Coordinates of C-alpha atoms and ligand atoms in Angstrom, one line a residue:
M89 CA 102.1 85.6 71.8
E90 CA 103.5 82.7 69.9
D91 CA 101.4 79.5 69.3
R92 CA 103.4 77.3 71.6
Q93 CA 102.8 79.6 74.5
R94 CA 99.1 79.9 73.7
A95 CA 98.8 76.1 73.5
I96 CA 100.4 75.6 76.9
L97 CA 98.2 78.1 78.5
I98 CA 95.0 76.7 77.0
K99 CA 95.9 73.2 78.1
S100 CA 96.8 74.1 81.7
A101 CA 94.0 76.6 82.2
S102 CA 91.5 73.8 81.3
L103 CA 92.6 72.0 84.4
F104 CA 91.6 74.9 86.6
P105 CA 88.1 76.0 85.6
P106 CA 86.8 79.0 87.6
P107 CA 83.8 78.5 90.0
L108 CA 80.5 79.7 88.6
G109 CA 79.0 83.0 89.8
V110 CA 81.9 84.1 92.1
K111 CA 83.5 87.5 91.7
F112 CA 87.1 87.8 93.0
S113 CA 88.8 91.0 94.0
Y114 CA 92.4 91.7 94.7
G115 CA 91.7 93.3 98.1
T116 CA 93.7 94.6 101.1
A117 CA 95.9 91.5 101.0
G118 CA 95.4 89.8 97.6
F119 CA 92.6 87.3 96.9
R120 CA 90.8 85.6 99.8
A121 CA 88.0 83.1 99.7
E122 CA 86.8 79.7 101.0
S123 CA 89.7 77.5 99.9
S124 CA 87.6 75.1 97.8
I125 CA 86.8 77.7 95.2
L126 CA 90.3 79.1 95.0
S127 CA 92.3 76.8 92.7
S128 CA 91.6 78.7 89.4
T129 CA 92.4 82.0 91.1
V130 CA 95.7 80.7 92.6
F131 CA 96.6 79.1 89.2
R132 CA 96.0 82.4 87.5
S133 CA 97.9 84.2 90.1
G134 CA 100.9 81.9 89.2
I135 CA 100.6 83.2 85.6
L136 CA 100.4 86.7 86.9
A137 CA 103.5 86.4 89.0
A138 CA 105.4 84.8 86.1
M139 CA 104.4 87.7 83.9
R140 CA 105.5 90.2 86.5
S141 CA 108.8 88.4 86.7
L142 CA 109.3 88.6 82.9
K143 CA 108.3 92.3 83.0
T144 CA 110.6 93.3 85.8
G145 CA 113.5 90.9 85.0
S146 CA 113.5 90.0 88.7
L147 CA 112.4 87.4 91.1
I148 CA 108.7 87.7 92.2
G149 CA 107.1 86.1 95.2
L150 CA 103.7 84.3 95.6
M151 CA 102.3 83.6 99.0
I152 CA 99.4 81.3 99.8
T153 CA 97.7 82.3 103.0
A154 CA 94.5 83.7 104.5
S155 CA 96.4 85.1 107.5
H156 CA 94.1 85.5 110.5
N157 CA 91.0 84.2 108.7
H158 CA 89.3 80.8 109.3
V159 CA 91.3 77.7 108.6
S160 CA 88.9 76.7 105.8
D161 CA 89.7 80.0 104.0
N162 CA 92.8 80.6 101.9
G163 CA 94.2 83.3 99.8
V164 CA 97.0 84.3 97.4
K165 CA 99.1 87.5 97.1
I166 CA 102.0 88.6 95.0
A167 CA 105.3 90.1 96.4
D168 CA 106.8 92.5 93.9
F169 CA 110.5 92.5 93.0
H170 CA 111.3 94.9 95.9
G171 CA 109.7 92.6 98.4
G172 CA 106.7 94.8 99.0
M173 CA 103.1 94.2 97.8
M174 CA 102.5 94.0 94.0
T175 CA 102.2 97.3 92.3
Q176 CA 98.7 98.6 92.4
D177 CA 98.9 99.3 88.6
W178 CA 98.6 95.6 88.0
E179 CA 95.6 95.0 90.4
P180 CA 92.9 95.6 87.7
F181 CA 94.7 93.0 85.5
A182 CA 94.8 90.6 88.5
N183 CA 91.0 91.1 88.9
D184 CA 90.4 90.5 85.2
L185 CA 92.5 87.4 85.2
A186 CA 90.7 85.9 88.2
N187 CA 87.3 86.7 86.8
A188 CA 87.8 85.5 83.2
S189 CA 85.0 83.0 82.8
N190 CA 86.7 80.7 80.3
S191 CA 90.1 79.7 79.0
K192 CA 89.7 81.6 75.7
D193 CA 88.9 84.9 77.4
L194 CA 91.8 84.3 79.8
I195 CA 94.3 83.8 77.0
E196 CA 93.0 86.9 75.2
L197 CA 93.4 88.9 78.4
I198 CA 97.0 87.6 78.9
A199 CA 97.9 88.3 75.2
D200 CA 96.5 91.9 75.3
F201 CA 98.1 92.8 78.6
A202 CA 101.5 91.3 77.5
K203 CA 101.3 93.4 74.3
K204 CA 100.4 96.5 76.2
E205 CA 103.1 96.0 78.8
N206 CA 105.8 94.7 76.4
I207 CA 106.1 91.5 78.3
P208 CA 108.7 89.4 76.4
F209 CA 106.9 86.0 76.2
G210 CA 109.2 83.3 74.9
G211 CA 111.9 85.8 74.3
S212 CA 115.4 86.0 75.6
Q213 CA 114.2 86.9 79.1
S214 CA 113.8 84.2 81.7
G215 CA 112.0 84.5 85.0
E216 CA 111.5 83.0 88.5
V217 CA 108.8 82.9 91.1
L218 CA 109.4 82.0 94.7
L219 CA 106.4 80.4 96.4
G220 CA 105.5 80.0 100.0
R221 CA 102.4 78.9 101.9
D222 CA 101.2 78.9 105.5
T223 CA 100.1 75.8 107.4
R224 CA 96.5 75.5 106.1
P225 CA 95.7 72.0 104.9
S226 CA 94.4 73.4 101.6
G227 CA 97.8 75.0 101.0
E228 CA 99.4 71.9 99.5
A229 CA 97.0 71.5 96.6
L230 CA 96.9 75.3 96.0
M231 CA 100.7 75.4 95.9
E232 CA 100.5 72.8 93.0
A233 CA 98.0 75.0 91.2
A234 CA 100.2 78.1 91.7
K235 CA 103.3 76.2 90.4
Q236 CA 101.3 75.0 87.3
G237 CA 100.4 78.6 86.7
V238 CA 104.0 79.8 86.9
R239 CA 105.2 76.9 84.7
S240 CA 102.7 77.5 82.0
V241 CA 104.6 80.7 81.1
I242 CA 107.6 79.6 79.0
D243 CA 111.1 80.2 80.6
V244 CA 109.7 81.0 84.0
V245 CA 110.7 78.6 86.9
A246 CA 108.7 78.1 90.1
T247 CA 110.8 77.6 93.3
D248 CA 108.7 76.1 96.1
M249 CA 110.0 77.2 99.5
G250 CA 107.4 75.2 101.4
I251 CA 105.9 76.5 104.6
L252 CA 106.9 80.0 105.4
T253 CA 105.6 83.0 107.3
T254 CA 104.4 85.7 104.9
P255 CA 107.2 88.1 106.0
Q256 CA 109.8 85.5 105.4
L257 CA 108.7 85.2 101.7
H258 CA 108.8 89.0 101.3
W259 CA 112.2 89.1 102.9
M260 CA 113.5 86.4 100.6
V261 CA 112.3 88.1 97.5
Q262 CA 113.8 91.5 98.5
N263 CA 117.2 90.1 99.4
R264 CA 117.5 87.6 96.5
N265 CA 116.9 90.6 94.2
R266 CA 119.8 92.3 96.0
G267 CA 122.0 89.4 95.2
L268 CA 122.0 87.9 98.8
R269 CA 121.5 84.4 100.1
V270 CA 118.0 83.8 101.3
T271 CA 117.7 80.5 103.1
E272 CA 115.6 80.3 106.3
F273 CA 118.9 80.1 108.1
D274 CA 120.0 83.4 106.5
Y275 CA 116.8 85.0 107.7
F276 CA 117.3 83.7 111.3
S277 CA 121.0 84.6 111.3
Q278 CA 120.3 88.2 110.2
I279 CA 117.8 88.6 113.1
S280 CA 119.9 86.9 115.7
N281 CA 123.1 88.7 114.7
S282 CA 121.5 92.1 114.8
F283 CA 119.8 91.2 118.1
R284 CA 123.2 90.4 119.6
N285 CA 124.7 93.7 118.3
L286 CA 121.8 95.6 119.9
M287 CA 122.2 93.8 123.2
E288 CA 125.8 94.7 123.3
L289 CA 124.9 98.4 122.8
I290 CA 122.6 98.5 125.8
P291 CA 124.3 100.8 128.4
R292 CA 125.1 98.7 131.5
G293 CA 123.6 99.5 134.9
T294 CA 121.0 102.0 133.7
S295 CA 118.0 99.8 134.3
P296 CA 116.0 100.7 137.4
E297 CA 114.8 97.2 137.9
P298 CA 116.1 93.7 136.9
F299 CA 114.6 92.8 133.5
D300 CA 112.2 89.8 133.4
A301 CA 113.5 87.8 130.4
K302 CA 110.4 85.5 130.4
L303 CA 108.1 86.0 127.4
L304 CA 105.1 83.9 126.5
V305 CA 104.1 83.8 122.9
D306 CA 100.8 82.7 121.4
G307 CA 101.6 81.3 117.9
A308 CA 97.9 81.2 116.8
N309 CA 98.4 77.5 116.0
G310 CA 100.0 78.7 112.7
V311 CA 103.3 78.9 111.1
G312 CA 104.8 81.6 113.4
G313 CA 105.1 79.5 116.5
E314 CA 107.1 76.8 114.8
K315 CA 109.4 79.3 113.2
L316 CA 109.9 81.1 116.5
E317 CA 111.0 77.8 118.0
G318 CA 113.7 77.6 115.4
L319 CA 114.8 81.2 115.8
K320 CA 114.9 81.2 119.5
K321 CA 117.6 78.6 119.5
L322 CA 119.9 81.3 118.2
L323 CA 118.9 83.9 120.8
K324 CA 120.6 83.7 124.1
D325 CA 119.3 86.1 126.8
L326 CA 115.7 85.7 125.8
D327 CA 113.5 83.2 127.6
I328 CA 110.8 82.6 125.1
H329 CA 108.0 80.1 125.7
V330 CA 105.8 79.4 122.6
R331 CA 102.3 78.2 123.1
N332 CA 99.6 77.4 120.4
T333 CA 102.3 76.1 118.0
G334 CA 99.7 74.1 116.0
K335 CA 101.2 70.8 117.0
E336 CA 98.8 67.9 117.4
G337 CA 96.2 68.5 120.1
E338 CA 97.1 72.2 120.6
G339 CA 94.0 73.5 118.9
N340 CA 93.0 75.0 115.5
L341 CA 94.5 77.8 113.5
N342 CA 93.2 81.2 114.6
E343 CA 90.4 79.6 116.7
R344 CA 90.2 81.7 119.9
V345 CA 93.9 82.3 119.6
G346 CA 96.2 84.7 117.7
A347 CA 96.8 88.4 117.3
D348 CA 93.5 89.2 115.5
Y349 CA 91.4 87.5 118.2
V350 CA 93.3 89.1 121.0
Q351 CA 93.2 92.6 119.5
K352 CA 89.6 92.5 118.4
E353 CA 88.0 90.6 121.3
R354 CA 90.4 91.7 124.1
V355 CA 90.2 88.4 125.8
V356 CA 92.8 85.8 126.9
P357 CA 93.6 83.4 124.1
L358 CA 93.4 79.6 124.7
G359 CA 96.5 78.2 126.2
F360 CA 96.9 81.0 128.7
G361 CA 95.6 81.0 132.2
P362 CA 95.8 82.2 135.8
N363 CA 99.4 81.2 136.2
D364 CA 100.3 83.8 133.6
V365 CA 99.0 86.8 135.6
G366 CA 101.4 89.8 135.3
L367 CA 103.7 88.1 132.7
R368 CA 104.7 89.7 129.4
C369 CA 102.7 87.9 126.6
A370 CA 102.7 88.3 122.9
S371 CA 100.4 87.0 120.2
L372 CA 101.1 86.4 116.5
D373 CA 98.6 85.9 113.7
G374 CA 98.1 82.9 111.5
D375 CA 100.8 83.8 108.9
A376 CA 103.0 85.7 111.5
D377 CA 102.8 89.2 110.0
R378 CA 101.0 90.7 113.0
L379 CA 102.1 91.2 116.5
V380 CA 100.4 92.4 119.7
Y381 CA 101.4 92.2 123.3
F382 CA 99.1 91.6 126.2
L383 CA 99.0 91.3 129.9
F384 CA 96.7 89.1 132.0
P385 CA 96.0 91.6 134.8
S386 CA 94.4 89.5 137.5
E387 CA 93.2 86.0 138.1
G388 CA 89.5 86.6 137.9
S389 CA 89.7 88.7 134.8
K390 CA 88.5 87.5 131.4
S391 CA 89.7 90.6 129.6
I392 CA 93.3 91.4 129.0
D393 CA 95.3 94.6 129.0
L394 CA 96.1 95.0 125.3
I395 CA 99.3 96.5 124.0
D396 CA 98.4 96.9 120.3
G397 CA 100.2 98.0 117.2
D398 CA 99.8 101.6 118.2
K399 CA 101.7 101.1 121.4
I400 CA 104.4 99.0 119.7
L401 CA 104.7 101.9 117.2
S402 CA 105.0 104.4 120.1
L403 CA 107.7 102.3 121.8
L404 CA 109.8 101.9 118.6
A405 CA 109.3 105.6 117.8
L406 CA 110.6 106.6 121.2
F407 CA 113.7 104.4 120.7
I408 CA 114.4 105.7 117.2
N409 CA 113.8 109.3 118.3
E410 CA 116.2 108.9 121.2
Q411 CA 119.0 107.7 119.0
L412 CA 118.4 110.5 116.5
R413 CA 118.5 113.0 119.4
I414 CA 121.9 111.6 120.6
L415 CA 123.2 111.8 117.0
D416 CA 121.9 115.3 116.5
N417 CA 123.9 116.7 119.4
K418 CA 125.5 119.6 117.5
E419 CA 127.4 121.0 120.5
K420 CA 129.3 117.8 121.0
M421 CA 129.8 117.4 117.3
G422 CA 131.1 120.9 116.9
T423 CA 130.6 120.8 113.2
S424 CA 127.6 121.3 110.9
E425 CA 128.9 118.6 108.5
Y426 CA 126.9 116.0 110.5
D427 CA 123.8 118.1 110.6
Y428 CA 121.7 115.9 108.5
P429 CA 118.1 116.8 108.6
V430 CA 116.8 113.3 109.1
K431 CA 113.1 113.0 108.4
L432 CA 111.3 110.7 110.7
G433 CA 107.7 109.9 109.8
I434 CA 105.0 108.0 111.6
V435 CA 102.3 106.3 109.5
Q436 CA 98.9 105.2 110.9
T437 CA 95.4 104.4 109.7
A438 CA 92.0 105.6 111.0
Y439 CA 92.0 102.5 113.3
A440 CA 94.8 104.0 115.3
N441 CA 93.6 104.8 118.8
G442 CA 93.2 108.6 119.1
A443 CA 95.3 108.6 122.3
S444 CA 98.3 107.2 120.4
T445 CA 98.1 109.9 117.8
D446 CA 97.9 112.6 120.4
Y447 CA 100.8 111.1 122.3
L448 CA 103.1 110.9 119.2
K449 CA 102.1 114.4 118.1
E450 CA 102.9 115.8 121.6
L451 CA 106.3 114.3 121.3
G452 CA 106.7 116.5 118.1
M453 CA 106.6 113.6 115.6
E454 CA 105.1 113.9 112.2
V455 CA 102.1 111.6 112.0
V456 CA 100.3 110.9 108.7
F457 CA 97.4 108.7 107.8
T458 CA 96.7 106.3 104.9
P459 CA 93.8 103.9 104.1
T460 CA 93.9 100.5 105.7
G461 CA 96.3 97.9 104.2
V462 CA 100.0 97.7 104.4
K463 CA 100.4 98.4 100.8
Y464 CA 99.4 102.0 101.5
L465 CA 101.2 102.4 104.8
H466 CA 104.4 100.9 103.4
E467 CA 104.4 103.2 100.4
K468 CA 104.0 106.3 102.6
A469 CA 106.6 105.2 105.1
A470 CA 109.1 104.8 102.3
E471 CA 109.0 108.5 101.7
Y472 CA 111.0 109.2 104.9
D473 CA 114.6 108.6 105.9
I474 CA 113.0 106.6 108.7
G475 CA 109.4 105.7 108.3
I476 CA 107.6 103.8 111.1
Y477 CA 104.2 102.3 110.2
F478 CA 101.9 100.1 112.2
E479 CA 98.2 99.2 111.9
A480 CA 96.5 99.0 115.3
N481 CA 96.2 95.3 114.7
G482 CA 100.0 94.9 114.9
H483 CA 101.0 94.8 111.3
G484 CA 104.0 97.1 110.7
T485 CA 107.7 97.8 110.5
I486 CA 110.3 100.5 110.4
L487 CA 111.7 101.4 107.0
F488 CA 115.2 103.0 106.6
S489 CA 116.0 104.7 103.3
E490 CA 119.1 103.6 101.4
K491 CA 120.4 107.2 101.6
F492 CA 120.1 107.3 105.3
L493 CA 121.7 103.9 105.8
K494 CA 124.7 105.0 103.7
W495 CA 125.0 108.2 105.7
L496 CA 124.8 106.1 108.9
E497 CA 127.6 103.7 107.8
A498 CA 129.8 106.6 107.0
K499 CA 129.2 108.2 110.3
I500 CA 130.0 105.1 112.2
Q501 CA 133.4 105.1 110.5
D502 CA 133.9 108.8 111.3
L503 CA 132.7 109.1 114.9
A504 CA 135.0 108.4 117.8
A505 CA 135.1 104.7 118.6
G506 CA 132.9 103.9 121.7
S507 CA 131.4 107.4 121.8
E508 CA 127.7 107.8 122.7
M509 CA 127.1 109.1 119.2
Q510 CA 128.8 106.2 117.5
K511 CA 126.7 103.8 119.7
A512 CA 123.5 105.6 118.7
A513 CA 124.4 105.3 115.0
Q514 CA 125.3 101.6 115.5
R515 CA 121.9 101.0 117.3
L516 CA 120.0 102.5 114.3
L517 CA 122.0 100.4 111.9
A518 CA 121.4 97.2 113.9
A519 CA 117.7 98.0 114.1
S520 CA 117.6 98.4 110.4
N521 CA 119.2 94.9 110.0
L522 CA 116.9 93.4 112.5
I523 CA 113.5 94.5 111.5
N524 CA 112.1 93.3 108.2
Q525 CA 112.6 95.9 105.4
A526 CA 110.2 94.3 103.0
T527 CA 107.0 94.1 105.1
G528 CA 105.6 94.0 108.7
D529 CA 106.9 90.9 110.4
S530 CA 105.9 89.6 113.8
L531 CA 109.1 87.6 114.5
S532 CA 111.6 90.3 113.8
G533 CA 109.2 92.9 115.3
L534 CA 109.0 90.8 118.5
I535 CA 112.8 90.5 118.8
L536 CA 113.2 94.3 118.3
V537 CA 110.6 95.1 120.9
E538 CA 112.2 92.8 123.4
V539 CA 115.6 94.4 123.0
V540 CA 114.1 97.9 123.1
L541 CA 112.3 97.1 126.3
R542 CA 115.6 96.1 127.8
Y543 CA 117.3 99.2 126.6
M544 CA 114.5 101.3 128.2
G545 CA 114.6 99.1 131.3
W546 CA 110.8 98.8 131.1
S547 CA 108.4 96.2 132.3
I548 CA 105.3 95.5 130.2
Q549 CA 103.3 97.5 132.8
R550 CA 105.5 100.5 132.4
W551 CA 105.2 100.2 128.6
K552 CA 101.4 99.9 128.9
S553 CA 101.2 103.1 130.9
L554 CA 102.8 105.2 128.1
Y555 CA 99.4 106.6 127.5
Q556 CA 95.8 105.5 128.2
D557 CA 93.9 104.1 125.2
L558 CA 90.6 105.7 124.5
P559 CA 87.8 103.1 124.8
S560 CA 87.1 101.7 121.3
R561 CA 85.0 99.1 119.7
Q562 CA 85.0 97.3 116.4
V563 CA 82.0 95.4 114.9
K564 CA 81.4 93.8 111.6
V565 CA 78.1 94.1 109.7
K566 CA 77.2 91.4 107.2
V567 CA 75.7 93.0 104.1
V568 CA 74.6 91.9 100.7
D569 CA 77.1 94.1 98.8
R570 CA 80.0 95.6 100.8
T571 CA 81.2 97.5 97.6
A572 CA 78.1 99.7 98.0
V573 CA 80.1 101.6 100.7
V574 CA 82.5 104.1 99.1
T575 CA 84.8 106.1 101.4
T576 CA 87.1 109.1 101.2
N577 CA 89.7 110.9 103.4
A578 CA 91.7 107.8 104.3
E579 CA 88.4 106.0 104.8
T580 CA 87.2 108.4 107.6
S581 CA 84.1 109.5 105.7
V582 CA 81.5 107.8 103.6
L583 CA 80.6 109.1 100.2
R584 CA 78.1 106.4 99.4
P585 CA 75.3 105.4 100.2
L586 CA 74.2 109.0 100.4
G587 CA 73.0 110.0 103.8
L588 CA 75.0 107.4 105.8
Q589 CA 77.8 109.8 106.7
E590 CA 75.3 112.4 108.0
A591 CA 73.6 109.7 110.1
I592 CA 77.0 108.7 111.6
N593 CA 77.9 112.4 112.3
L594 CA 74.6 112.8 114.3
E595 CA 75.5 109.8 116.4
V596 CA 79.1 110.8 117.0
A597 CA 78.0 114.3 118.1
K598 CA 76.2 112.8 121.1
Y599 CA 79.5 111.7 122.7
S600 CA 82.5 113.5 124.2
R601 CA 85.6 112.4 122.3
G602 CA 83.3 110.5 120.0
R603 CA 84.7 109.2 116.6
A604 CA 83.3 106.6 114.3
F605 CA 83.8 105.4 110.7
V606 CA 82.8 102.6 108.5
R607 CA 84.5 100.9 105.5
P608 CA 84.1 97.8 103.5
S609 CA 86.6 95.1 104.4
G610 CA 89.1 94.1 101.8
T611 CA 89.5 90.6 103.1
E612 CA 86.0 89.6 104.3
D613 CA 82.5 90.0 103.1
V614 CA 81.6 92.6 105.7
V615 CA 81.4 96.3 106.4
R616 CA 83.6 97.2 109.4
V617 CA 82.5 99.7 112.1
Y618 CA 85.0 101.4 114.3
A619 CA 84.1 103.7 117.2
E620 CA 85.8 105.6 120.0
A621 CA 84.4 107.6 122.9
S622 CA 85.4 108.4 126.5
T623 CA 83.8 105.4 128.2
Q624 CA 83.4 101.8 127.2
Q625 CA 79.7 102.0 127.7
E626 CA 79.4 105.0 125.4
V627 CA 81.6 103.5 122.7
D628 CA 79.7 100.2 122.7
A629 CA 76.4 102.2 122.3
L630 CA 78.0 104.3 119.5
A631 CA 79.3 101.3 117.6
Q632 CA 76.0 99.5 117.9
T633 CA 73.9 102.4 116.5
V634 CA 76.4 103.1 113.7
A635 CA 76.2 99.3 112.8
E636 CA 72.4 99.6 112.8
H637 CA 72.6 102.5 110.4
V638 CA 74.9 100.5 108.1
G639 CA 72.4 97.6 108.2
R640 CA 69.5 100.0 107.4
F641 CA 71.3 101.8 104.5
L642 CA 72.6 98.6 103.0
G643 CA 69.9 96.2 103.9
Ligands
NG1_63 P1 90.3 94.5 106.0 O1 89.5 93.2 106.0 O2 90.3 95.2 104.7 O3 89.8 95.4 107.2 C1 92.3 93.4 107.5 C2 92.8 94.4 108.5 C3 93.9 95.3 107.8 C4 95.0 94.4 107.2 C5 94.3 93.3 106.3 C6 95.3 92.3 105.8 C7 91.6 95.5 110.3 C8 90.5 96.4 110.7 N1 91.8 95.3 109.0 O4 91.8 94.2 106.4 O5 94.4 96.2 108.7 O6 95.8 93.8 108.2 O7 93.3 92.6 107.0 O8 95.6 91.2 106.6 O9 92.3 95.0 111.2
ZN64 ZN1 98.6 88.0 108.7

């Protein structure tokens, strides 16, 4: 590293001293912490993103958000050149950077890593980092810290995109690196144009009942509601009403609102009431990368009927499968030339309701499991021609491989105009343009769900009855050191502390259809407990005793 670069880094790093005695870890979704202790980590993440840009010769993204967490928290994560999460190979370096206790150690770490990775500091290569933030008040100052980090690497520019949803930033990085225009208008246009294409491909007169266009959306008082207000102007045919938009007087970010609250607590979010009984409702999270639907079943009821990520996944899988079935009709095709063995894969985590997995498997689909965190699900889904992944909490998307899309485009040209097969191919192509190919996105996901429900002619009640969820319960246990829990088998069994898994097994064995697992959260200082059983009473008891075991083993 040349002297000029070293001097710039030393000077700027001295403005962002790290907090004493805090250990940061690049977890499920980057770094997260109470916002007041984050500026050094965000500044250093700016350096990291700039180095990644020099290394890859591409645009890199940096997002400042703590998603569904409390408004006083914040976080930072890096979007890699393909628009997905940063390569896991760089996570140890990210941790070292965040935890370096002084500027001197920091510069040495940077110099060593740059040498090892052949990062051309001050060479012919230039770089760029695209930055976005959610609506958290702490975001503004943290954005400045991130920009200073980026700019302290010579020849790397920082482009501030202001307030964005997390998926918008990922989408922008992916598409800019493909040479496309990526303003917010481009993002909205792509969604609305493919929505229109899909609407035109809905067979007329097939729906058994008139479709209720009205949709109520809980924006979690975050960035998603405001963006949806913008997007919906381009969407005729949908009657979207956004609540909890975060405007003055509407309430606080994620406080008794939003997808995480609705999914975990199963209660009506603020802003919804008895007048909404029976209506189709959806909930976004604070940075708009999660989506769940819900239904307020009756006036007196406090709880809701939840339609979680697993059921969104099932609906989308049915739709995709149906189009593939139409396309694969060999008799009508009369030729084997089209007989492309499309591999459709479904990716879930251990949090997926057991009933959803059974349902998908009974339909003959290939279902695979990964650990929690979209970085794992996304990577797995990308192995298929069409990979559909969703976490139960509503974070997910459908990935279409380049190879499959090329094949699809060629087929659309070849197939008879207006034929059922051509329409099926067009629907798949439109769906691939609609739903975010970089990461799970509540806005594009919501619009795709809406159009698929119309295609199916389904009400939310019909959708809900696809299968009956097994009663489940999630609880959090506060512990001194969550890293003391080490898991294996896609997080379904505990290796350490010794004896904890045996204790869980004994509890699970007491219940019919019992299942339980524990894992350390990657975003909060807790150990999470998940349980399933055949009745709510049983599952509550199971979750409770497992939580007690966790407390005892880690106390
Ligand atoms: P952690 O805190 O690691 O459980 C949570 C979610 C993940 C993922 C990340 C990122 C659950 C149980 N966990 O991770 O699925 O969405 O946040 O936001 O919902
Ligand atoms: Zn989120």
